[in-house]
Coordinates of C-alpha atoms and ligand atoms in Angstrom, one line a residue:
M1247 CA 3.2 20.5 27.3
S1248 CA 1.3 17.4 26.6
K1249 CA -2.4 17.4 25.7
K1250 CA -4.9 16.5 28.4
R1251 CA -7.6 14.0 27.6
D1252 CA -10.1 15.7 30.0
I1253 CA -10.2 18.9 28.0
S1254 CA -13.8 19.0 26.8
T1255 CA -14.2 20.0 23.2
E1256 CA -17.6 21.7 23.1
P1257 CA -18.6 21.8 19.4
T1258 CA -18.9 25.5 18.8
L1259 CA -18.5 25.5 15.0
A1260 CA -20.2 23.7 12.2
L1261 CA -17.1 22.3 10.8
S1262 CA -13.4 21.6 11.5
V1263 CA -10.9 20.7 8.8
V1264 CA -8.0 18.9 10.3
I1265 CA -4.8 18.9 8.2
P1266 CA -1.5 17.3 9.3
C1267 CA 1.4 19.1 7.6
Y1268 CA 4.9 17.9 7.4
N1269 CA 7.1 19.5 4.8
E1270 CA 4.5 21.2 2.7
R1271 CA 5.6 24.8 2.4
D1272 CA 5.0 25.2 -1.4
G1273 CA 1.5 24.0 -1.2
M1274 CA 0.3 26.0 1.9
G1275 CA -1.1 29.0 0.0
E1276 CA -3.0 26.9 -2.5
L1277 CA -4.3 24.7 0.4
H1278 CA -5.6 27.7 2.3
R1279 CA -7.3 29.1 -0.8
R1280 CA -9.1 25.9 -1.8
V1281 CA -10.0 24.8 1.7
T1282 CA -11.5 28.1 2.7
A1283 CA -13.4 28.4 -0.6
A1284 CA -14.9 24.9 -0.1
C1285 CA -15.8 25.6 3.6
E1286 CA -17.3 29.0 2.9
A1287 CA -19.6 27.5 0.3
Q1288 CA -21.0 25.0 2.9
V1289 CA -21.0 26.7 6.3
D1290 CA -20.3 30.4 5.8
N1291 CA -17.8 31.4 8.5
S1292 CA -18.6 28.7 11.0
F1293 CA -15.5 26.6 10.5
E1294 CA -11.9 26.3 11.5
I1295 CA -8.9 24.9 9.7
V1296 CA -6.6 23.1 12.1
L1297 CA -3.1 22.9 10.7
V1298 CA -1.0 20.5 12.7
I1299 CA 2.7 21.2 12.0
D1300 CA 4.5 17.8 12.5
G1301 CA 8.0 19.0 13.0
A1302 CA 8.4 20.5 9.6
T1303 CA 11.9 21.7 8.6
D1304 CA 11.2 23.5 5.4
G1305 CA 9.3 26.6 6.5
T1306 CA 5.9 25.0 6.6
R1307 CA 5.6 26.2 10.2
E1308 CA 6.3 29.8 9.3
A1309 CA 3.9 29.6 6.3
A1310 CA 1.2 28.3 8.6
F1311 CA 1.8 31.0 11.2
S1312 CA 1.5 33.8 8.7
L1313 CA -1.7 32.3 7.3
A1314 CA -3.1 32.2 10.9
H1315 CA -2.3 35.8 11.3
M1316 CA -4.1 36.7 8.1
D1317 CA -7.1 34.4 8.7
R1318 CA -8.7 34.1 12.1
R1319 CA -10.3 30.8 11.2
I1320 CA -7.0 29.1 11.2
V1321 CA -5.6 27.3 14.2
V1322 CA -2.0 26.1 14.1
I1323 CA -0.8 23.4 16.5
D1324 CA 2.9 23.2 16.3
L1325 CA 4.2 19.9 17.6
S1326 CA 7.6 19.8 19.3
R1327 CA 9.1 17.4 16.7
N1328 CA 8.0 15.0 13.9
F1329 CA 5.6 12.5 15.5
G1330 CA 4.3 11.0 12.3
H1331 CA 1.1 11.5 10.3
Q1332 CA -1.3 9.4 12.4
I1333 CA -0.2 11.1 15.7
A1334 CA -0.3 14.6 14.1
L1335 CA -3.8 13.8 12.9
T1336 CA -4.7 12.7 16.4
A1337 CA -3.5 16.0 17.9
G1338 CA -5.7 17.9 15.5
L1339 CA -8.7 15.7 16.1
E1340 CA -8.3 16.2 19.9
F1341 CA -8.3 20.0 19.7
C1342 CA -10.9 20.7 17.0
R1343 CA -14.3 22.1 17.9
G1344 CA -16.4 21.4 14.8
E1345 CA -19.8 19.6 14.9
R1346 CA -18.5 17.8 11.8
I1347 CA -14.9 17.1 11.0
L1348 CA -13.1 16.7 7.7
V1349 CA -9.7 15.0 7.7
L1350 CA -7.6 16.1 4.8
D1351 CA -4.0 15.8 3.6
A1352 CA -2.0 19.0 3.0
D1353 CA -0.9 18.0 -0.5
L1354 CA -4.4 18.4 -2.1
Q1355 CA -4.4 14.9 -3.4
D1356 CA -7.9 14.6 -2.0
P1357 CA -10.0 17.5 -3.3
P1358 CA -11.5 19.7 -0.6
E1359 CA -14.3 20.6 -3.0
L1360 CA -15.8 17.2 -2.2
L1361 CA -16.8 18.6 1.2
G1362 CA -20.2 19.7 -0.3
P1363 CA -21.2 16.3 -1.7
M1364 CA -19.8 14.5 1.4
M1365 CA -21.9 16.7 3.7
A1366 CA -24.9 16.0 1.6
R1367 CA -24.2 12.3 2.0
M1368 CA -23.9 12.7 5.7
D1369 CA -27.2 14.5 5.8
E1370 CA -28.8 11.3 4.6
G1371 CA -28.1 9.8 8.0
F1372 CA -24.5 8.6 8.0
D1373 CA -21.9 9.2 10.9
V1374 CA -18.9 8.7 8.6
V1375 CA -18.4 9.4 4.9
Y1376 CA -15.1 8.1 3.8
G1377 CA -13.4 8.8 0.5
Q1378 CA -12.7 5.8 -1.6
R1379 CA -10.2 6.2 -4.5
L1380 CA -11.2 5.3 -8.0
K1381 CA -7.9 5.8 -9.6
R1382 CA -4.5 7.0 -8.5
E1383 CA -2.9 9.8 -10.6
G1384 CA 0.7 10.8 -10.4
E1385 CA 1.8 7.9 -8.2
G1386 CA 4.3 5.4 -9.5
W1387 CA 3.5 1.7 -10.1
F1388 CA 5.5 0.8 -7.0
K1389 CA 3.4 3.0 -4.7
K1390 CA 0.2 1.8 -6.3
S1391 CA 1.1 -1.9 -6.2
T1392 CA 2.4 -1.8 -2.6
A1393 CA -0.7 0.1 -1.5
A1394 CA -2.9 -2.5 -3.3
L1395 CA -1.0 -5.3 -1.6
F1396 CA -1.4 -3.6 1.8
Y1397 CA -5.2 -3.4 1.5
R1398 CA -5.4 -7.0 0.3
L1399 CA -3.2 -8.2 3.2
M1400 CA -5.2 -6.1 5.6
R1401 CA -8.5 -7.7 4.5
K1402 CA -7.1 -11.2 4.8
M1403 CA -5.6 -10.7 8.3
V1404 CA -7.6 -8.2 10.1
D1405 CA -10.9 -9.0 11.8
I1406 CA -12.5 -5.8 10.7
D1407 CA -13.7 -5.0 7.2
L1408 CA -11.5 -2.2 5.9
A1409 CA -12.6 -0.9 2.5
A1410 CA -9.8 -1.1 -0.1
D1411 CA -8.2 2.2 -1.4
T1412 CA -9.3 4.4 1.5
G1413 CA -7.0 6.7 3.2
D1414 CA -7.8 9.0 6.1
F1415 CA -9.8 11.4 3.9
R1416 CA -13.2 11.3 5.5
L1417 CA -15.9 13.4 7.0
M1418 CA -17.2 12.3 10.5
N1419 CA -19.6 13.7 13.0
R1420 CA -18.8 14.7 16.6
R1421 CA -20.4 11.5 18.0
T1422 CA -17.8 9.4 16.0
L1423 CA -15.0 11.7 16.9
E1424 CA -15.7 11.4 20.6
H1425 CA -15.4 7.6 20.4
L1426 CA -12.2 8.0 18.5
N1427 CA -10.7 10.5 20.9
A1428 CA -11.6 8.1 23.8
M1429 CA -9.2 5.5 22.4
P1430 CA -5.9 5.8 24.2
E1431 CA -3.6 3.5 22.2
Q1432 CA -0.1 4.6 21.2
Y1433 CA 0.0 2.8 17.9
R1434 CA -2.7 4.5 15.9
F1435 CA -4.2 3.4 12.6
I1436 CA -7.0 5.9 12.5
R1437 CA -8.9 4.6 9.5
G1438 CA -9.1 1.2 11.1
M1439 CA -10.1 2.7 14.5
V1440 CA -13.0 4.7 12.9
N1441 CA -14.0 1.4 11.2
W1442 CA -13.9 -0.4 14.5
I1443 CA -16.3 2.1 16.1
G1444 CA -18.8 0.7 13.7
L1445 CA -21.2 3.6 13.4
K1446 CA -23.1 4.0 10.2
Q1447 CA -20.6 4.7 7.4
T1448 CA -20.6 5.0 3.6
A1449 CA -18.1 5.4 0.8
Y1450 CA -17.8 8.4 -1.4
Y1451 CA -16.0 7.5 -4.6
Y1452 CA -13.6 10.0 -6.1
Q1453 CA -10.5 10.5 -8.2
R1454 CA -7.3 11.0 -6.3
H1455 CA -5.0 13.6 -7.8
A1456 CA -1.3 14.0 -8.0
R1457 CA 0.4 16.0 -5.2
F1458 CA 0.1 19.7 -5.6
A1459 CA 3.7 20.3 -4.5
G1460 CA 6.5 18.3 -2.9
T1461 CA 7.0 14.6 -2.7
T1462 CA 5.4 11.8 -0.7
H1463 CA 6.4 11.4 2.9
Y1464 CA 5.3 7.8 2.8
P1465 CA 8.3 5.9 1.4
L1466 CA 8.4 2.2 1.6
R1467 CA 9.8 2.1 5.1
K1468 CA 7.0 4.2 6.5
M1469 CA 4.4 2.2 4.6
V1470 CA 5.7 -1.0 6.0
L1471 CA 5.6 0.5 9.5
L1472 CA 2.0 1.6 9.0
A1473 CA 1.1 -1.8 7.7
I1474 CA 2.6 -3.4 10.8
D1475 CA 0.7 -1.0 13.1
A1476 CA -2.4 -1.8 11.2
M1477 CA -2.1 -5.5 11.4
T1478 CA -0.8 -5.8 15.0
S1479 CA -3.4 -3.3 16.4
F1480 CA -6.3 -5.1 14.9
S1481 CA -5.4 -8.7 14.8
I1482 CA -3.7 -11.5 16.6
V1483 CA -3.5 -13.6 13.4
P1484 CA 0.3 -13.1 13.2
L1485 CA 0.6 -14.6 16.7
R1486 CA -1.6 -17.6 15.6
L1487 CA 0.7 -18.0 12.7
A1488 CA 3.3 -19.2 15.1
S1489 CA 1.3 -22.2 16.3
H1490 CA 0.2 -23.1 12.8
L1491 CA 3.8 -23.1 11.5
G1492 CA 5.0 -24.8 14.6
L1493 CA 2.5 -27.7 14.0
L1494 CA 3.5 -27.9 10.3
F1495 CA 7.2 -28.1 11.0
G1496 CA 6.7 -30.5 13.9
F1497 CA 4.9 -32.8 11.5
I1498 CA 7.7 -32.5 8.9
G1499 CA 10.2 -33.1 11.7
L1500 CA 8.4 -36.3 12.7
L1501 CA 8.4 -37.6 9.1
T1502 CA 12.1 -36.8 8.8
L1503 CA 12.8 -38.6 12.1
G1504 CA 11.0 -41.7 10.7
Y1505 CA 13.0 -41.5 7.6
T1506 CA 16.3 -41.3 9.4
I1507 CA 15.4 -44.2 11.7
V1508 CA 14.4 -46.4 8.7
S1509 CA 17.7 -45.5 6.9
W1510 CA 19.6 -46.3 10.0
L1511 CA 17.9 -49.7 10.4
S1512 CA 18.6 -50.6 6.8
G1513 CA 22.3 -49.7 7.4
N1514 CA 22.0 -47.1 4.7
V1515 CA 23.4 -44.2 6.6
L1516 CA 24.3 -41.4 4.3
P1517 CA 26.7 -38.5 5.1
G1518 CA 23.6 -36.3 5.0
W1519 CA 25.1 -33.0 6.2
T1520 CA 23.4 -31.0 3.6
S1521 CA 19.9 -32.1 4.6
I1522 CA 20.6 -31.6 8.3
A1523 CA 22.0 -28.2 7.6
A1524 CA 19.0 -27.3 5.5
I1525 CA 16.6 -28.4 8.2
V1526 CA 18.4 -26.5 10.9
L1527 CA 18.4 -23.4 8.8
V1528 CA 14.7 -23.6 8.0
L1529 CA 13.7 -24.3 11.6
G1530 CA 16.1 -21.6 12.8
S1531 CA 14.7 -19.0 10.5
V1532 CA 11.1 -19.9 11.3
Q1533 CA 11.8 -19.7 15.0
L1534 CA 13.5 -16.3 14.6
L1535 CA 10.6 -15.1 12.6
M1536 CA 8.1 -16.2 15.3
L1537 CA 10.3 -14.6 18.0
G1538 CA 10.2 -11.4 16.0
I1539 CA 6.5 -11.5 15.9
F1540 CA 6.2 -12.1 19.6
G1541 CA 8.7 -9.3 20.2
E1542 CA 6.6 -7.0 18.0
Y1543 CA 3.5 -7.5 20.2
L1544 CA 5.5 -7.5 23.5
G1545 CA 7.2 -4.2 22.5
R1546 CA 3.8 -2.7 21.8
M1547 CA 2.5 -3.9 25.2
Y1548 CA 5.5 -2.3 26.8
M1549 CA 5.0 1.0 25.0
E1550 CA 1.3 1.0 25.9
T1551 CA 2.0 0.4 29.6
K1552 CA 4.2 3.4 29.7
R1553 CA 1.1 5.6 29.1
R1554 CA 3.1 8.4 27.6
P1555 CA 1.3 11.3 26.0
L1556 CA 1.0 10.7 22.3
Y1557 CA 2.6 14.0 21.4
V1558 CA 4.0 17.2 22.8
V1559 CA 2.7 20.6 21.7
N1560 CA 5.3 23.4 21.3
E1561 CA 3.0 26.2 20.5
I1562 CA -0.5 27.0 19.5
V1563 CA -1.6 30.0 17.3
A1564 CA -5.2 30.7 17.2
S1565 CA -7.3 33.8 16.8
E1566 CA -8.6 36.0 19.6
R1567 CA -12.0 34.4 19.2
S1568 CA -10.8 30.8 19.8
A1569 CA -8.3 31.9 22.4
K1570 CA -10.8 33.8 24.5
S1571 CA -13.6 31.3 24.1
E1572 CA -14.0 29.5 27.4
A1573 CA -15.2 26.3 25.8
S1574 CA -12.1 26.2 23.7
P1575 CA -9.5 23.5 24.5
V1576 CA -7.0 25.7 22.6
H1577 CA -7.5 28.5 25.2
R1578 CA -7.1 26.1 28.1
L1579 CA -4.0 24.7 26.6
Q1580 CA -2.6 28.2 26.1
E1581 CA -3.3 28.9 29.8
M1582 CA -1.6 25.7 30.8
L1583 CA 1.4 26.6 28.6
K1584 CA 1.7 30.0 30.3
E1585 CA 1.5 28.4 33.7
Q1586 CA 4.1 25.9 32.8
N1587 CA 6.4 28.7 31.6
R1588 CA 6.0 30.6 34.8
A1589 CA 6.9 27.6 36.9
Ligands
UDP165 N1 2.6 14.0 7.2 C1 2.8 14.3 8.5 N2 3.9 13.7 9.2 C2 4.7 12.8 8.6 C3 4.5 12.5 7.2 C4 3.4 13.1 6.6 O1 2.1 15.1 9.1 O2 5.6 12.4 9.2 C5 1.4 14.6 6.5 C6 1.8 15.2 5.1 O3 2.1 16.5 5.2 C7 0.5 15.0 4.4 C8 -0.1 13.8 4.9 O4 0.5 13.5 6.2 O5 -0.4 16.1 4.6 C9 0.0 12.6 4.0 O6 1.4 12.4 3.7 P1 1.8 12.1 2.2 O7 1.0 12.9 1.2 O8 3.3 12.3 2.1 O9 1.4 10.6 2.0 P2 0.8 9.8 0.7 O10 -0.3 10.6 0.3 O11 1.9 9.8 -0.3 O12 0.5 8.5 1.2
MG166 MG1 -0.2 12.6 -0.2

């Protein structure tokens, strides 16, 4: 069953905490304890914790289900397979019902206890309060330097102003979320999309901790993919690079042509295979690079035109309260799932 965009999400709770979870089994108990404590301190019982299980294979799903049976404030959205962090987050954001929404990672790198101060900051009149890291603990120099490089590159290339060292850890209000949920694109870079919306936002500085359990799910390969998503979804600068490089190499080519003609006229013809080979190689690689960039954008346009749903939900576990509430998209989805099973 795919989600439906026309499901209206009436905000019936003060707060939703949306947490994408991949293989996070060992941290689930601690996550639940700290998030509920932080929420209770702010909004009593008027909150939900939306755990999106992104095709986990280590028992995270079962851990989440048993938490949901213990605690009625937990909603579990079990996706059919691993769709990736940004899509899992999208699923949670589309189903949550809070007036305010906190986006959190399951590994407790971003302390849920900051909810209080972030809510206070929002009360000052901000639509979005995003966490900005002061210092990274427990992450290797490689992760730190590639992340730093990513933010520098993003700022150079992208037309929007993305603050350095911000992840998806942020508190936003319903108004912002509705704009975000209205964006249909397949390639999602959520922190950039929130930035693009342009409502009033502010940074909240904090220390990022080491993971509570497990290891990072963002190895270099995924970080590079996220960076490509980020750059190609917000900028056509890489496309423009093609024409700039084309001009540059055309100019060099003209000079080289002049040089060869002059040498030919002076009867000074050298057996210049090396230079010819070098030129061919350089031009060839530049052309391939540019073709690759064109292909990247073309592929994205192709994927977008298919208009596939972003994710497929396998199962939803929610309390009686949320399941019976008419306003709840979770309830409607469960009804749709039942109908689909009957058919
Ligand atoms: N995650 C996910 N699907 C994935 C990879 C990660 O839902 O395919 C979740 C993961 O469980 C965590 C969050 O996304 O809650 C961030 O991942 P991680 O902590 O591994 O990234 P890092 O903090 O190292 O950048
Ligand atoms: Mg993490």
